[in-house]
Short mmCIF file of C-alpha atoms in Angstrom, two decimals:
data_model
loop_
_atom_site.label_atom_id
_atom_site.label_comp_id
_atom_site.label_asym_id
_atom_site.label_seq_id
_atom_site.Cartn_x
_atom_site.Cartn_y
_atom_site.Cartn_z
CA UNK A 1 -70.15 -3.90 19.95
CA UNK A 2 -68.82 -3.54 23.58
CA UNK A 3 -71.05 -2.43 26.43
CA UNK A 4 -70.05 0.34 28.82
CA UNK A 5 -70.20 -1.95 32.47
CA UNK A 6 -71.93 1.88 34.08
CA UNK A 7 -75.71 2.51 34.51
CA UNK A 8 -74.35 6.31 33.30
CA UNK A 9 -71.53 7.09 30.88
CA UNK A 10 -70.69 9.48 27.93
CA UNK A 11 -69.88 7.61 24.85
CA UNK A 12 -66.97 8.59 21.99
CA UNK A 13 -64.83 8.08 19.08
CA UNK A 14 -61.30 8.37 18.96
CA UNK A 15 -57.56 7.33 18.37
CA UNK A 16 -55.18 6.06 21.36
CA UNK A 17 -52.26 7.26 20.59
CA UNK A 18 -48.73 6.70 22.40
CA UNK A 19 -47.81 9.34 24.62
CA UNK A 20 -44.52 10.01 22.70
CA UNK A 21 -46.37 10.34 19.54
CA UNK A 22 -45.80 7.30 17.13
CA UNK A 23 -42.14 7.39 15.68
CA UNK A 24 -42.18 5.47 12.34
CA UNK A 25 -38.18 3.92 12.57
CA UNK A 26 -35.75 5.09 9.45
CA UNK A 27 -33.08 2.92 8.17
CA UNK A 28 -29.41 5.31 8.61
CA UNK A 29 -28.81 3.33 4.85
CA UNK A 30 -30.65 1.95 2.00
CA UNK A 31 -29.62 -1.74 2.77
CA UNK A 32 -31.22 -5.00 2.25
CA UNK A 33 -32.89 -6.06 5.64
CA UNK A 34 -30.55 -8.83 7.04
CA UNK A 35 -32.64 -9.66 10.41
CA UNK A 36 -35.49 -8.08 12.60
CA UNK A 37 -35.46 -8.42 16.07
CA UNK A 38 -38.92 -7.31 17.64
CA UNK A 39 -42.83 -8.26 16.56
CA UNK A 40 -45.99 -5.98 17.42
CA UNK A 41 -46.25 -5.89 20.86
CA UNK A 42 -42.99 -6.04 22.08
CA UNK A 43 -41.56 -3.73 24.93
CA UNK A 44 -38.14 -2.23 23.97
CA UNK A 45 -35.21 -0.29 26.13
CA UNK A 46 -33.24 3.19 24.42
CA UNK A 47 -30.28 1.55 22.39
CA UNK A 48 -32.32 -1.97 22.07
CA UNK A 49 -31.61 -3.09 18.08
CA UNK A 50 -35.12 -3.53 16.40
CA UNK A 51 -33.54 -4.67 13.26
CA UNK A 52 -29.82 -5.31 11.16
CA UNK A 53 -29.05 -4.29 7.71
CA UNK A 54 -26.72 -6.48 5.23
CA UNK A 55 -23.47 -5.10 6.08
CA UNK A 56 -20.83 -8.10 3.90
CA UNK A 57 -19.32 -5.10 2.53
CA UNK A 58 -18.53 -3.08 5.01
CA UNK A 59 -17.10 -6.34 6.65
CA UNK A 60 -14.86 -7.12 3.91
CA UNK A 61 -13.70 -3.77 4.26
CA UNK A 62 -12.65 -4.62 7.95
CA UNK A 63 -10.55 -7.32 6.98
CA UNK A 64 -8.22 -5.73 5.00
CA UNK A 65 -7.99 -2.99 6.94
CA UNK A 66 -7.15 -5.30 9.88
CA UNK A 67 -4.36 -6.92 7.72
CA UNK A 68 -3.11 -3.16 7.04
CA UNK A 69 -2.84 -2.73 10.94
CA UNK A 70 -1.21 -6.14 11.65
CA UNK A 71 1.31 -5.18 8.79
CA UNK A 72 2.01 -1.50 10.32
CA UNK A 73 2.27 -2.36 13.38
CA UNK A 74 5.13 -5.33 12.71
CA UNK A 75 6.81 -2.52 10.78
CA UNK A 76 6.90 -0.38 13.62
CA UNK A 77 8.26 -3.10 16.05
CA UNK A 78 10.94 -3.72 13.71
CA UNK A 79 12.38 -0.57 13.19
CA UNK A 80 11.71 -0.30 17.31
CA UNK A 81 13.55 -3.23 17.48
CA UNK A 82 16.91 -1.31 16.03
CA UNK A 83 19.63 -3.39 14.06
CA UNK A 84 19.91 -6.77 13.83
CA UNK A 85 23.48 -7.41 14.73
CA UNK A 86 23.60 -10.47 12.58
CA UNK A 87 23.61 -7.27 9.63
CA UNK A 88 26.62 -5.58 10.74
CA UNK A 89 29.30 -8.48 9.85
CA UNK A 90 28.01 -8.43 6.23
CA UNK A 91 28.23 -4.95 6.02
CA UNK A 92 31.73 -4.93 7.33
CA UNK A 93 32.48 -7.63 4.74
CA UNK A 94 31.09 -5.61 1.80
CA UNK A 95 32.97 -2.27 2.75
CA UNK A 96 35.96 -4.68 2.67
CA UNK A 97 35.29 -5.87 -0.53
CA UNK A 98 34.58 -2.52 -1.98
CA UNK A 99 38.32 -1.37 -1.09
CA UNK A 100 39.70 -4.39 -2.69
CA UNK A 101 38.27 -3.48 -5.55
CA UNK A 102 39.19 0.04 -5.26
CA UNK A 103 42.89 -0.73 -5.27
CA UNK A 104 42.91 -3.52 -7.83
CA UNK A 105 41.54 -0.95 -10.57
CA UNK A 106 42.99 2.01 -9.08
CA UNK A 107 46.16 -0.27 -9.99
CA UNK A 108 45.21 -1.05 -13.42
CA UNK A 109 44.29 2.33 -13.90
CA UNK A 110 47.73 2.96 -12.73
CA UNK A 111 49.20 0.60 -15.37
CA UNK A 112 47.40 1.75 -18.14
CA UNK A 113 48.51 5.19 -17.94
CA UNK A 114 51.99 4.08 -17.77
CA UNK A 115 51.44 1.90 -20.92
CA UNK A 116 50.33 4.93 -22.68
CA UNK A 117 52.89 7.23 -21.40
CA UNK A 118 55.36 4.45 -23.19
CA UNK A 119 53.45 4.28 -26.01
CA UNK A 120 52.71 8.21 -26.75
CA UNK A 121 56.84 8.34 -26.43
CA UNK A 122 57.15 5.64 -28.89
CA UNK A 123 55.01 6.64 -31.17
CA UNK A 124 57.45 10.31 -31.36
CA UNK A 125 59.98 7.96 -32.57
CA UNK A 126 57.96 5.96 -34.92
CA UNK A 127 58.50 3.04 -32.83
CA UNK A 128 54.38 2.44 -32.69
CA UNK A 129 51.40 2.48 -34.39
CA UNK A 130 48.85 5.25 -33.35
CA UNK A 131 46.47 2.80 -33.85
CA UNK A 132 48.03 1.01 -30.28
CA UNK A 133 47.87 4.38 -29.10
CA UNK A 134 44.40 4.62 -29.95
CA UNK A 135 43.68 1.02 -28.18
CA UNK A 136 45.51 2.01 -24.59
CA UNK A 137 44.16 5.42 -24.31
CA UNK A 138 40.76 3.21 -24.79
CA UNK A 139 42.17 1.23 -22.09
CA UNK A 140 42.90 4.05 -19.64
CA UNK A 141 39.26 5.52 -19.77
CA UNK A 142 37.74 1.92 -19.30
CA UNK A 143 40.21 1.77 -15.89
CA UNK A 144 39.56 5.39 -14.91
CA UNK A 145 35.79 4.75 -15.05
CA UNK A 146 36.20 1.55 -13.30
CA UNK A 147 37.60 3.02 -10.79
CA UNK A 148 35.55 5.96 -10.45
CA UNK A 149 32.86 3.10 -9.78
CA UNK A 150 34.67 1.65 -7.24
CA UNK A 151 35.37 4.50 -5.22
CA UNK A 152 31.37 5.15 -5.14
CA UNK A 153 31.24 1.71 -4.01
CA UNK A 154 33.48 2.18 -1.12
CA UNK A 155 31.26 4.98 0.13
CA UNK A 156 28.02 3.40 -0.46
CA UNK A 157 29.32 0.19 1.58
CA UNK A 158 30.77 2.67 4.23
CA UNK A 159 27.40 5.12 4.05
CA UNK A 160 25.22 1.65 4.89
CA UNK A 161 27.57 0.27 7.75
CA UNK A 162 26.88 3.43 9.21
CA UNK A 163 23.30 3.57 8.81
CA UNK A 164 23.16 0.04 10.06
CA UNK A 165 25.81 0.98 13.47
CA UNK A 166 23.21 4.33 13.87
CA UNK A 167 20.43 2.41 14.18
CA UNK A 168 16.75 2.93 13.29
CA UNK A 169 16.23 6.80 12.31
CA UNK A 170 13.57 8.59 14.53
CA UNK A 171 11.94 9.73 12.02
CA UNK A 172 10.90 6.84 10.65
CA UNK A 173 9.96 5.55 13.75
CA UNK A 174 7.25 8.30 13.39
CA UNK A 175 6.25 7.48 9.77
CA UNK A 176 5.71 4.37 10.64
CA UNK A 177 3.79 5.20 14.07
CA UNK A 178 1.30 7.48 12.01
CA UNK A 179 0.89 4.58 9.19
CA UNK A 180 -0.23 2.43 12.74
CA UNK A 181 -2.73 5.45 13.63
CA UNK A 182 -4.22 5.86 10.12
CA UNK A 183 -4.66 1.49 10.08
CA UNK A 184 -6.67 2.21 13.44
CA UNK A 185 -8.60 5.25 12.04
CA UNK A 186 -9.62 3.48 8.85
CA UNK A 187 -11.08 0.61 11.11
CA UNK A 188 -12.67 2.93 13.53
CA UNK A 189 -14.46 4.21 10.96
CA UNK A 190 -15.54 0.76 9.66
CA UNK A 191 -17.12 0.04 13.10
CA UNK A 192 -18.88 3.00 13.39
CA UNK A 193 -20.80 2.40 10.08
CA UNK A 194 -20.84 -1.14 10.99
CA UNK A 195 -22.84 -0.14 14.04
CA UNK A 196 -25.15 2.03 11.83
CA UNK A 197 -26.43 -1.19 10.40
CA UNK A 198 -27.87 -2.04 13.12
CA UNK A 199 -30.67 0.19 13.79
CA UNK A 200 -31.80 0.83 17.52
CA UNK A 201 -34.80 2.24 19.76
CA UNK A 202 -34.38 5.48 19.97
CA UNK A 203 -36.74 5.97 23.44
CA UNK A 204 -38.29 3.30 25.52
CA UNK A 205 -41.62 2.11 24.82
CA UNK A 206 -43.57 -0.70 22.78
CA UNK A 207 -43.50 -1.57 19.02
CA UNK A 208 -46.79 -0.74 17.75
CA UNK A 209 -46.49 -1.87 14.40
CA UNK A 210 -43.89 -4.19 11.98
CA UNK A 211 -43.61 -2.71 8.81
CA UNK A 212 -40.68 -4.25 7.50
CA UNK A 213 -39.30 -8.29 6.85
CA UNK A 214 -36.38 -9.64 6.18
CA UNK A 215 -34.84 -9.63 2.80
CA UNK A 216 -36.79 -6.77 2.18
CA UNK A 217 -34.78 -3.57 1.70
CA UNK A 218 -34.89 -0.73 3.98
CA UNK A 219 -35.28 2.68 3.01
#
């Protein structure tokens, strides 16, 4: 047993303990223990990390979400980036096209209701069949809806060259900036918990005890 070094002293039992109290260190999540950092004895700062919890999930995670920002944020340059002028000859070309067709079956419309006209009068003098009758009225819808088709071409060629000469609509410019925010915000929130798996001094002082290994899990 130790010896007091005085001729007179008062002898007595007790516990040291620290002047903080001892503060037995939680874990933020049940989590395998990945590493610890400290042993008995060792003096730690506020903030120091004691010891990190497996966290492969929550870094997966941060991948993808780091592909969703790359992708959101090339989407927003490109619509910042307006029109590609290479676009707009095309378009031209297409609304051409479209009022080609327009008059070629707005012509055979054309022709088909003068057929039947001739035939309906021919057919008062006997000089027909009604089944040809039959056939070129057939023949007149088939034009008429042809050509109902291409006018709604004309104006959906036209509608796009416009769109196209306009350029990028503002507010899709600010769809696409919010999808860019909400990327960001998902991976802010991945590096916060990230950070949580690494668990920290909360005061300065010394690490009186090591209660925990690795591989073991944390509750």
């Amino acid at each position: 047993p130790p010896t007091a070094p005085y001729e007179t002293f008062v002898a007595g039992s007790g516990l040291i303990e620290a002047s903080s109290e001892n503060i037995a260190i939680g874990a933020p999540v049940g989590a395998l223990v990945k590493q610890v950092l400290i042993d008995v004895g060792s003096t730690v700062r506020k903030g120091d990390p004691l010891f990190v919890l497996d966290a492969r999930d929550l870094e997966s995670q941060l991948k993808v979400s780091l592909a969703n920002l790359k992708v959101a944020r090339q989407q927003l340059d490109r619509l910042r980036a307006g029109t590609r002028a290479e676009l707009i000859p095309a378009a031209k070309a297409r609304v051409a096209e479209s009022k080609a067709n327009q008059v070629a079956f707005e012509s055979t419309l054309n022709e088909a209701q003068s057929q039947l006209t001739r035939a309906q009068q021919m057919l008062d003098n006997r000089a027909l069949s009604e089944e040809e009758v039959t056939r070129r009225r057939f023949a007149v819808s088939t034009a008429e809806a042809r050509a109902v088709a291409a006018r709604a071409g004309v104006l959906e060629a036209e509608s796009q060259l416009e769109l196209l000469l306009a350029g990028t609509w503002s507010q899709d410019l600010d769809v696409a900036q919010t999808q860019v925010e909400q990327a960001q915000s998902a991976i802010d929130a991945l590096q916060i918990e990230l950070d949580r798996r690494t668990v920290r001094a909360p005061i300065d002082g010394k690490v009186l005890q090591r209660n925990i290994r690795e591989g073991e899990f944390a509750q």
